[in-house]
Each structure stands twice: as C-alpha cells, then as structure tokens.
Short mmCIF file of C-alpha atoms and ligand atoms in Angstrom, two decimals:
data_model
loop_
_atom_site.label_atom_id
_atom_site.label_comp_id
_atom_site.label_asym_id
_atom_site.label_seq_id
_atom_site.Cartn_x
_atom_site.Cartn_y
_atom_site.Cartn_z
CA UNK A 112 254.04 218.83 109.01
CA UNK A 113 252.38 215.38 109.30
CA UNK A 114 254.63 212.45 109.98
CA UNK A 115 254.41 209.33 107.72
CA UNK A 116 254.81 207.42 111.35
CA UNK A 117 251.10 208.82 113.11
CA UNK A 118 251.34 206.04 115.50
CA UNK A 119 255.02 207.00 116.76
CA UNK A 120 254.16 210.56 117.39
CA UNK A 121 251.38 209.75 118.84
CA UNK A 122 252.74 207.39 121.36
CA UNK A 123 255.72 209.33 121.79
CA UNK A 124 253.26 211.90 123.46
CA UNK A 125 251.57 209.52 125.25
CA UNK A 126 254.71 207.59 126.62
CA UNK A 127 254.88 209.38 130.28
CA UNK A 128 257.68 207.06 131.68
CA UNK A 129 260.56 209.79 132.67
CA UNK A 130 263.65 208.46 130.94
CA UNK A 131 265.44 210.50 133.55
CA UNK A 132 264.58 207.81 136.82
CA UNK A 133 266.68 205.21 135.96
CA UNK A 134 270.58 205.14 136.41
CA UNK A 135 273.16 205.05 133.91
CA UNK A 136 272.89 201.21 133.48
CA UNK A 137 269.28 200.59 134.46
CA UNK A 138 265.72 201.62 133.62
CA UNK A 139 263.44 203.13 135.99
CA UNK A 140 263.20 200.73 139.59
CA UNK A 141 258.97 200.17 139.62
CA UNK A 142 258.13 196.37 140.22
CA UNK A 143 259.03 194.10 143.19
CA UNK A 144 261.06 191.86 140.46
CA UNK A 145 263.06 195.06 139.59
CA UNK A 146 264.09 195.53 142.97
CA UNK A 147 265.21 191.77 143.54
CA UNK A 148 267.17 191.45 140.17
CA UNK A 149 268.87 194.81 140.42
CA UNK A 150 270.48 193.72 143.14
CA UNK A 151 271.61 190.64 141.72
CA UNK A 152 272.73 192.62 138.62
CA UNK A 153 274.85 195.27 140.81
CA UNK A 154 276.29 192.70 142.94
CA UNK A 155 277.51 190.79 140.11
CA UNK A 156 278.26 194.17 138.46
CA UNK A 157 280.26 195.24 141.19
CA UNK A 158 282.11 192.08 141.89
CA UNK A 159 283.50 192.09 138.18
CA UNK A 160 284.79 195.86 138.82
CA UNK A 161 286.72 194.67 141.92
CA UNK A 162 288.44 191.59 140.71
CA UNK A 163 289.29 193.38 136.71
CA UNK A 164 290.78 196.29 139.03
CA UNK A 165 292.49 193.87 140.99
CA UNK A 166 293.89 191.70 138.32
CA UNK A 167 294.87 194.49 136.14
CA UNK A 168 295.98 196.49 139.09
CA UNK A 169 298.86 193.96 140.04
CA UNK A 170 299.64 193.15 136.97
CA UNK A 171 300.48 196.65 136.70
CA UNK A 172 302.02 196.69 139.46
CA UNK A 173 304.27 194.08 139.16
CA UNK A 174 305.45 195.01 135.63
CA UNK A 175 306.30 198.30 137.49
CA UNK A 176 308.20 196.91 140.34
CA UNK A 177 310.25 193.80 137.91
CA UNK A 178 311.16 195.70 134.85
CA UNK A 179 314.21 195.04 133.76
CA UNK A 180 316.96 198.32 134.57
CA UNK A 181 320.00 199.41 133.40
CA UNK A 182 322.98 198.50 134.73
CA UNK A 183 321.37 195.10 136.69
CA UNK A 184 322.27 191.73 135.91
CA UNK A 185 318.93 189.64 134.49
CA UNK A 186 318.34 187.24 137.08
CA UNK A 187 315.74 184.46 136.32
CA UNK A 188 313.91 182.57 139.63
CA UNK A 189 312.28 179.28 138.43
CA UNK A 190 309.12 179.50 140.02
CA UNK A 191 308.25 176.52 142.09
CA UNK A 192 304.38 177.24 142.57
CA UNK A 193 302.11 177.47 145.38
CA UNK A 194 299.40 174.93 146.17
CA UNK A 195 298.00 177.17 148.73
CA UNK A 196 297.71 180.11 146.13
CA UNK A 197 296.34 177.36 143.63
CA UNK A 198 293.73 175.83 146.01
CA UNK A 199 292.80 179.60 147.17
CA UNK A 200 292.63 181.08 143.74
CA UNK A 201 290.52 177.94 142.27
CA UNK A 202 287.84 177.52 145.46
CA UNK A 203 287.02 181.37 145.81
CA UNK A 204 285.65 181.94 142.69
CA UNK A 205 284.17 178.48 142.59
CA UNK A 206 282.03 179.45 145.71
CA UNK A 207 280.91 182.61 144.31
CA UNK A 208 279.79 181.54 141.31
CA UNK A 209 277.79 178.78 143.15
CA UNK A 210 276.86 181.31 145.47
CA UNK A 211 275.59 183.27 142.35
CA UNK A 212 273.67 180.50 141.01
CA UNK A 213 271.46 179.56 144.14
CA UNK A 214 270.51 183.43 144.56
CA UNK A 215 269.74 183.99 140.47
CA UNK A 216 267.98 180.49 141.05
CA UNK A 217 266.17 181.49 143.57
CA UNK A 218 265.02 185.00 141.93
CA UNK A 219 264.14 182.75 138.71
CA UNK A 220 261.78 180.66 140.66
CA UNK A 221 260.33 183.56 142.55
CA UNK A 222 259.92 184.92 138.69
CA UNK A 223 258.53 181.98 136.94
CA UNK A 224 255.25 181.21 139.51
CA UNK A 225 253.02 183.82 139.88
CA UNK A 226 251.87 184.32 143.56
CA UNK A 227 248.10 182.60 144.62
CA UNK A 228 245.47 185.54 143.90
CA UNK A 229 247.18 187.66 141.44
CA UNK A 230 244.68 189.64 139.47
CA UNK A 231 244.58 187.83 135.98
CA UNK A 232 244.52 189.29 132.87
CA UNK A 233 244.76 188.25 129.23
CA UNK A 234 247.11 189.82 126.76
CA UNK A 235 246.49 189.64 123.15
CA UNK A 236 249.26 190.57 120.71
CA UNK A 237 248.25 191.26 117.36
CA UNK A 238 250.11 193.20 114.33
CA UNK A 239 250.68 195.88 115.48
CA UNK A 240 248.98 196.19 118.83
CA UNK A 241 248.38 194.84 122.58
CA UNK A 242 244.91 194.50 124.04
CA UNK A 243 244.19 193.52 127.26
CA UNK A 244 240.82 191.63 129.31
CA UNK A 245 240.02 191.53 132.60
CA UNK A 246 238.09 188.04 132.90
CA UNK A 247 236.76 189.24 136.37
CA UNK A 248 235.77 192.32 134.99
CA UNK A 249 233.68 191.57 131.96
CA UNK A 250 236.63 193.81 130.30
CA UNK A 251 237.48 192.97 127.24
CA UNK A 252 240.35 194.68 124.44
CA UNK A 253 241.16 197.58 126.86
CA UNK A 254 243.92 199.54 124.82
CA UNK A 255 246.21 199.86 128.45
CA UNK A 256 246.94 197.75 130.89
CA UNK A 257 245.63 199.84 134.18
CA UNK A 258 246.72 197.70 137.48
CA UNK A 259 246.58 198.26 141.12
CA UNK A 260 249.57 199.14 142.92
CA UNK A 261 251.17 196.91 145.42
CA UNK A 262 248.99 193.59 143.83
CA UNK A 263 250.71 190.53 142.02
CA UNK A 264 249.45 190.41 138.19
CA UNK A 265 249.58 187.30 136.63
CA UNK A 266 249.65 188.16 132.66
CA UNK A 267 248.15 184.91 130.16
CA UNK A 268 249.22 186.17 126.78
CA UNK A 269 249.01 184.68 123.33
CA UNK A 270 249.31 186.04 119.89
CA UNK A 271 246.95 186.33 116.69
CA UNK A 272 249.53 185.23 114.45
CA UNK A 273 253.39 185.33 114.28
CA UNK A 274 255.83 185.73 117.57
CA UNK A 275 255.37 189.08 119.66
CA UNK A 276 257.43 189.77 122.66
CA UNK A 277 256.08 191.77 126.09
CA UNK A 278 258.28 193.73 127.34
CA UNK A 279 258.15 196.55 130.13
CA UNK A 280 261.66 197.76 130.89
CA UNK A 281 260.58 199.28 134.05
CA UNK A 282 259.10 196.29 135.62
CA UNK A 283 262.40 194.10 134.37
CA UNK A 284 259.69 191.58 132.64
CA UNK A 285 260.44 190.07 129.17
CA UNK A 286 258.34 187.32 127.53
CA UNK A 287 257.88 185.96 124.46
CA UNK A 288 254.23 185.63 122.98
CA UNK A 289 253.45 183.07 120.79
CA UNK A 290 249.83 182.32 118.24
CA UNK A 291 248.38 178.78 119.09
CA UNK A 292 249.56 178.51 123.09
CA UNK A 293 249.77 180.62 126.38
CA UNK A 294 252.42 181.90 127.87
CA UNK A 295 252.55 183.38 131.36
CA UNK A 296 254.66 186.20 133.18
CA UNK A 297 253.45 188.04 136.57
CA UNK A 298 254.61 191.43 138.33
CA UNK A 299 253.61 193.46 141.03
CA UNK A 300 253.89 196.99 140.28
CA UNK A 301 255.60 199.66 143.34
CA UNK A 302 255.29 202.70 142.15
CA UNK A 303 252.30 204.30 140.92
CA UNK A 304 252.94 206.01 137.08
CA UNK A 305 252.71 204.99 133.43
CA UNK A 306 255.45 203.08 131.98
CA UNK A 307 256.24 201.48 128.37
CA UNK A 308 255.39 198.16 126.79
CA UNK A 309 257.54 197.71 123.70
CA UNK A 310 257.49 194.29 121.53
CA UNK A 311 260.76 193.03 121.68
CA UNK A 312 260.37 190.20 118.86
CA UNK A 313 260.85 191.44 115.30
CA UNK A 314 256.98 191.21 113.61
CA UNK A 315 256.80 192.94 110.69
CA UNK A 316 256.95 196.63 109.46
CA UNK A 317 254.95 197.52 112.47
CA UNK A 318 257.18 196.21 114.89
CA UNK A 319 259.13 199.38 115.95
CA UNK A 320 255.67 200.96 117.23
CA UNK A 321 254.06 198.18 118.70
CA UNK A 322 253.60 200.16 121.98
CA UNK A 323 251.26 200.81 124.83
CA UNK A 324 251.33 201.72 128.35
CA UNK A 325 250.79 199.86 131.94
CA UNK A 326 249.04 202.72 134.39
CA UNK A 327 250.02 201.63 138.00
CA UNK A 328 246.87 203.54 139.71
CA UNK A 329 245.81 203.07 143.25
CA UNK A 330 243.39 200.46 144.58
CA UNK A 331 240.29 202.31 144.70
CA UNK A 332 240.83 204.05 141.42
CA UNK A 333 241.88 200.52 139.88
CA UNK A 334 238.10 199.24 141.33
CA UNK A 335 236.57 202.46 140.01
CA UNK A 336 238.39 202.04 136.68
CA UNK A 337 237.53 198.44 136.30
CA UNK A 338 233.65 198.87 137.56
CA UNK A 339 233.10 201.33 134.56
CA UNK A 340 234.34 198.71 132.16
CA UNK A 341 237.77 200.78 131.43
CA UNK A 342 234.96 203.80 130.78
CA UNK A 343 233.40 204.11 127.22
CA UNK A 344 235.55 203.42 124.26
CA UNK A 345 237.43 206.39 122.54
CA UNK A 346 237.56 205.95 118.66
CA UNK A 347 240.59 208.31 118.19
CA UNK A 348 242.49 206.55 120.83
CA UNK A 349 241.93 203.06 119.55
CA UNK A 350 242.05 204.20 115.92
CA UNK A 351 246.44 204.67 117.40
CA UNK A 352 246.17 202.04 119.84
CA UNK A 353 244.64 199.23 117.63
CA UNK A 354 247.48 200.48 115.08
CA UNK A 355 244.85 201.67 112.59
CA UNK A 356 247.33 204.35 112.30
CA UNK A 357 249.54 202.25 110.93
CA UNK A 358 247.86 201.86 107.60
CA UNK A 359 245.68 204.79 107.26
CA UNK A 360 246.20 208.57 106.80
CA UNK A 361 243.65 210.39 109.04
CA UNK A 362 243.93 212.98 105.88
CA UNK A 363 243.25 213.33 102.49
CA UNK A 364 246.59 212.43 101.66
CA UNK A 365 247.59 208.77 101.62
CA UNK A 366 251.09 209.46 102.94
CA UNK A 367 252.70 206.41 101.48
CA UNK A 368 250.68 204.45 103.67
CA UNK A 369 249.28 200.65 102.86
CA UNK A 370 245.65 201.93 102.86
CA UNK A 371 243.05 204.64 101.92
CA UNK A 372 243.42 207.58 103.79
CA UNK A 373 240.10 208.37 105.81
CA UNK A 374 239.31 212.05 105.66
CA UNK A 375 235.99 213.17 104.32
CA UNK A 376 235.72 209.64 102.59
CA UNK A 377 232.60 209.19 105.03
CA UNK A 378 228.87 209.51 102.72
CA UNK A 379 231.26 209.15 99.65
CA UNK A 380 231.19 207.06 96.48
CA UNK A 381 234.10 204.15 96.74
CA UNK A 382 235.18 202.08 93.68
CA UNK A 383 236.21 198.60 94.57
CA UNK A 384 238.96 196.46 93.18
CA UNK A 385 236.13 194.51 90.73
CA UNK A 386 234.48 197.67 89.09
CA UNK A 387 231.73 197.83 91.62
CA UNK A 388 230.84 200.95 93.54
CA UNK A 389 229.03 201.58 96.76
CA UNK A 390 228.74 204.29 99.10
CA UNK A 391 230.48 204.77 102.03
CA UNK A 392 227.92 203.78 105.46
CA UNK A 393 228.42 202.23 108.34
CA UNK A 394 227.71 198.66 107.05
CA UNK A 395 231.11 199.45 104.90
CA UNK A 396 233.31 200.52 107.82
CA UNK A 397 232.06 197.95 110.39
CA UNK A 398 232.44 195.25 107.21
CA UNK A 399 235.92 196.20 106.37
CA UNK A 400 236.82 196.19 109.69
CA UNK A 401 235.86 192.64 110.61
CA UNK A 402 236.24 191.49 107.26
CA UNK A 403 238.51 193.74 105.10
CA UNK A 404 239.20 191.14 102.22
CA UNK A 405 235.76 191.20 100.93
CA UNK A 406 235.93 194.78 99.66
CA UNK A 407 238.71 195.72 98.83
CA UNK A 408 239.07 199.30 97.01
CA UNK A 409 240.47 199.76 93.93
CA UNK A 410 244.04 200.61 93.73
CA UNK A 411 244.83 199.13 97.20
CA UNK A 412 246.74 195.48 98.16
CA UNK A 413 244.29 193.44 100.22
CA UNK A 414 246.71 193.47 103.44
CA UNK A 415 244.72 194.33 106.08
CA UNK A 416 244.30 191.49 108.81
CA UNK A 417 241.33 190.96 110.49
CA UNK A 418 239.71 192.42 113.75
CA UNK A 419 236.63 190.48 114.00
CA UNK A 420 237.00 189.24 117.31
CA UNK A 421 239.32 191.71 118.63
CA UNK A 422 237.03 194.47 118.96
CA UNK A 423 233.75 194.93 121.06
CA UNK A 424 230.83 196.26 118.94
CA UNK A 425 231.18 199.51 120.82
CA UNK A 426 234.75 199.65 120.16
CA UNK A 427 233.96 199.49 116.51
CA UNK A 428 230.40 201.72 116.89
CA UNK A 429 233.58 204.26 118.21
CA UNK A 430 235.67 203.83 115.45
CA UNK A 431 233.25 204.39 112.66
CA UNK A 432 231.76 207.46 114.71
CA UNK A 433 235.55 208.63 114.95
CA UNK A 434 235.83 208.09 110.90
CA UNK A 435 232.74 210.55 110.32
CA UNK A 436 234.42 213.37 112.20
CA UNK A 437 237.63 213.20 109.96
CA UNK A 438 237.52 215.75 107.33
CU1 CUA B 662 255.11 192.62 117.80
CU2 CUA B 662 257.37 193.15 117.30
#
C-alpha cells in the first residue's frame, strides 16, 4: 500500500545513519566538535552522578545512624557551625563551575569561527527541502551535502522564506536558518558514512520530513564527486529531495495530497482554474515549476511556492523527463 507520506518512506530508506552507534544518551560520535563536547557533556554528566549520590547517600546515611530508638532519651545538640565546612562547601563548587565555564567557553569559541581554508558551501533551506552549492565547484542545488573526510566545512546558509533549522545530530551542529541574512556553522567530519540532517525549527506541514543526508566520502572520491558536478541530475531523486513529494502523488490517485497527482497526466488535456484548457508539454511542466501561480488547474489551491531559481535547467530538463515515465 502507498503511504500518504512518499517523502518519509522514501527517506526513511535512504537514511543510512545506524541508530545503533551512539550510546544510550548520545548520537553517533562523527565530527571533531562531537568529540570535544561529549566530553564536556560526560564530565559534567558524571560530576552530577557523584555529588546527587553523595548528597543523597549521607543523607541516608545519617537518617540511618540518628533515628530516634526506643527506649533512648531525645537529646538535642545545638549546632554551632563550621566555617571551615562553610568556606569548603561554598569554594569547591564555585571553582568547578568556573572551571566549567572557561572549558564550555573555550569549546564555544572553537565552535563559533570556522578554521582558515574550510571548504565553503552554501545551504539553502526552502519548504520543504535543503540544497546545497559548492562556489568552487560551479555546483549548484546538489540534493546532499557530500564532504571530504578529515577537512573543516564552513556552511553559509540562508532560507527562502520563514525560519529553518540545520541540524545533524551526529556531527553535534545545530543552527538556525533565517530568509533575508546568513548564518554560519562549520564541522569537520571523522568518520566516513551518511548521516541525517533534520530541520529542527517548526516550518509548516512539511516540517517533520524536511530531511537529507551529509555523505562523509574520502578525499579523492570527494574531488572525483565534485569534478563531475555532483554527476548528472536524477529526476526521481530530486522529485523526493526537492519535496515534490510532498504535494504530488506519483499515481493516479491524489492521495489527499495539496496537488495533482502526476501519473499518465503527461500528453494529456488539463483544465485550468479559468475554463481554459491546454495540453500537457514540457513548456507546462517547466512553467509550473518556476512559476506555478500562473496556471493553476482547476480544482486545486494555488499553494505551490516557487522554484525558479532553485533549480538548474537540467535539474528541471530531469524532472519533466522523470514526469513522462510516470504512468
Ligand atoms: Cu524547515 Cu522545519
């Protein structure tokens, strides 16, 4: 049975990141910043396990050894205090948790400035997808982010138009990604593998499969990968990754979705929202991709957003060649 979700099945195939690598309390260990804060995080972790069992412990313990028994006379000691016990108990923690802040400080820093000669690429965001160019390159709207292993990445991300979030558990990097101005996050990547990007800022009824993947590949095949422009574009892989799945049935059933479904629609007669008809061409699907408002067909909200811009011509040349072959 088809799923009304295409996108999350399809993704849910495609996610390879083994949920099994990480420990109970952490994701998968596969970026230099993973390996810096995890430390942090245990230390601090394991510091709050020794002083609760310590606390607890003797209180415990002291209920144990003072309770009050039968047959013995309640006897109450005013107690006097202890400045040494006050003093100890007060400047301990106090240089921990300064201790604490100078090493998160320090990891924030290291976090916040990505390293001279990190390979730079651009991250779009859109509704409901990620795209990313390789300025370098000459590679633009690949549908995965394919890096070189052991190389700081310095990521320059903005959004179409409302707040996205990148997120890659794995690598332990969170930003938000905002329309109208750049923000910036870096990595370096340890282990070679794919591993998640989930949106992490509520965008619409999209949000929950706004997914793609980051393929940590070796040097040479990163050169190889990037000297073929990302290799030619795939219409049934960006028909999921640029979340055309989202919308539209790749059946003859419309599935409850927002759009037409696209099976064997291809050569066929369309009625538009004003009466008019036309058939089906190329000029139709490449028009109502870059500019879907100005035919809209009958029956159907005008909702879909725009991907002039956001698609090479033979990204879209794939596309429509991927539409013809659904039947
Ligand atoms: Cu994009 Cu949530």
């Amino acid at each position: 049975m088809m799923t009304i979700y295409p996108l999350l099945t399809a993704t849910s195939s495609a996610g390879t990141s083994p949920a099994g690598k990480g420990t109970i309390w952490l994701p998968e260990q596969a970026s230099t910043a993973a390996e810096r804060g995890d430390v942090l995080f245990y230390f601090i972790y394991y510091l709050s396990a020794f002083f609760f069992l310590l606390v607890v412990g003797l209180t415990v313990a002291f209920v144990l050894k003072y309770r009050r028994r039968r047959g013995q006379p309640v006897t109450v000691t005013p107690i006097e205090g202890s400045r040494r016990l006050e003093i100890a108990w007060s400047v301990v923690p106090a240089a921990i948790l300064v201790g604490i802040f100078f090493w998160s400080f320090s990891d924030y820093i290291t976090l916040s400035v990505p390293p001279a000669g990190a390979l730079e690429v651009r991250v779009l965001a859109q509704k409901w997808s990620w795209s990313f160019d390789y300025p370098k390159h000459g590679i633009v709207g690949a549908t995965e982010l394919v890096v070189p292993q052991g190389r700081p990445v310095k990521l320059t991300m903005s959004a179409a138009e409302v707040i996205h979030s990148f997120y890659v558990p794995a690598f332990r990097i969170k930003k938000d990604v905002l329309p109208n101005r750049y923000t910036v996050t870096w990595f370096e990547a340890t282990k070679l593998g794919s591993y998640d990007i989930f949106c992490t800022e509520y965008c619409g009824s999209g949000h929950s499969q706004m997914h793609a993947l980051v393929k940590v590949v070796s040097t040479a095949d990163f050169e190889q990968w990037a000297q073929t422009g990302g290799g030619p574009p795939d219409g049934k892989k960006l028909f999921v990754a640029k979340a055309c799945a989202t919308c539209h049935s790749v059946t003859t059933d419309r599935m409850g979705l927002p759009g037409p479904p696209l099976a064997g629609r291809f050569g066929q007669t369309e009625t538009l929202s004003d009466g008019a008809t036309l058939t089906i061409d190329d000029n139709y699907v490449r028009e109502s991709i870059v500019a879907p408002m100005a035919k809209v067909v009958k029956g159907y909200t005008p909702v879909m957003p725009t991907f002039a811009g956001l698609l090479t011509d033979p990204q879209i040349n794939a596309l429509i060649d991927y539409i013809k072959t659904l039947k």
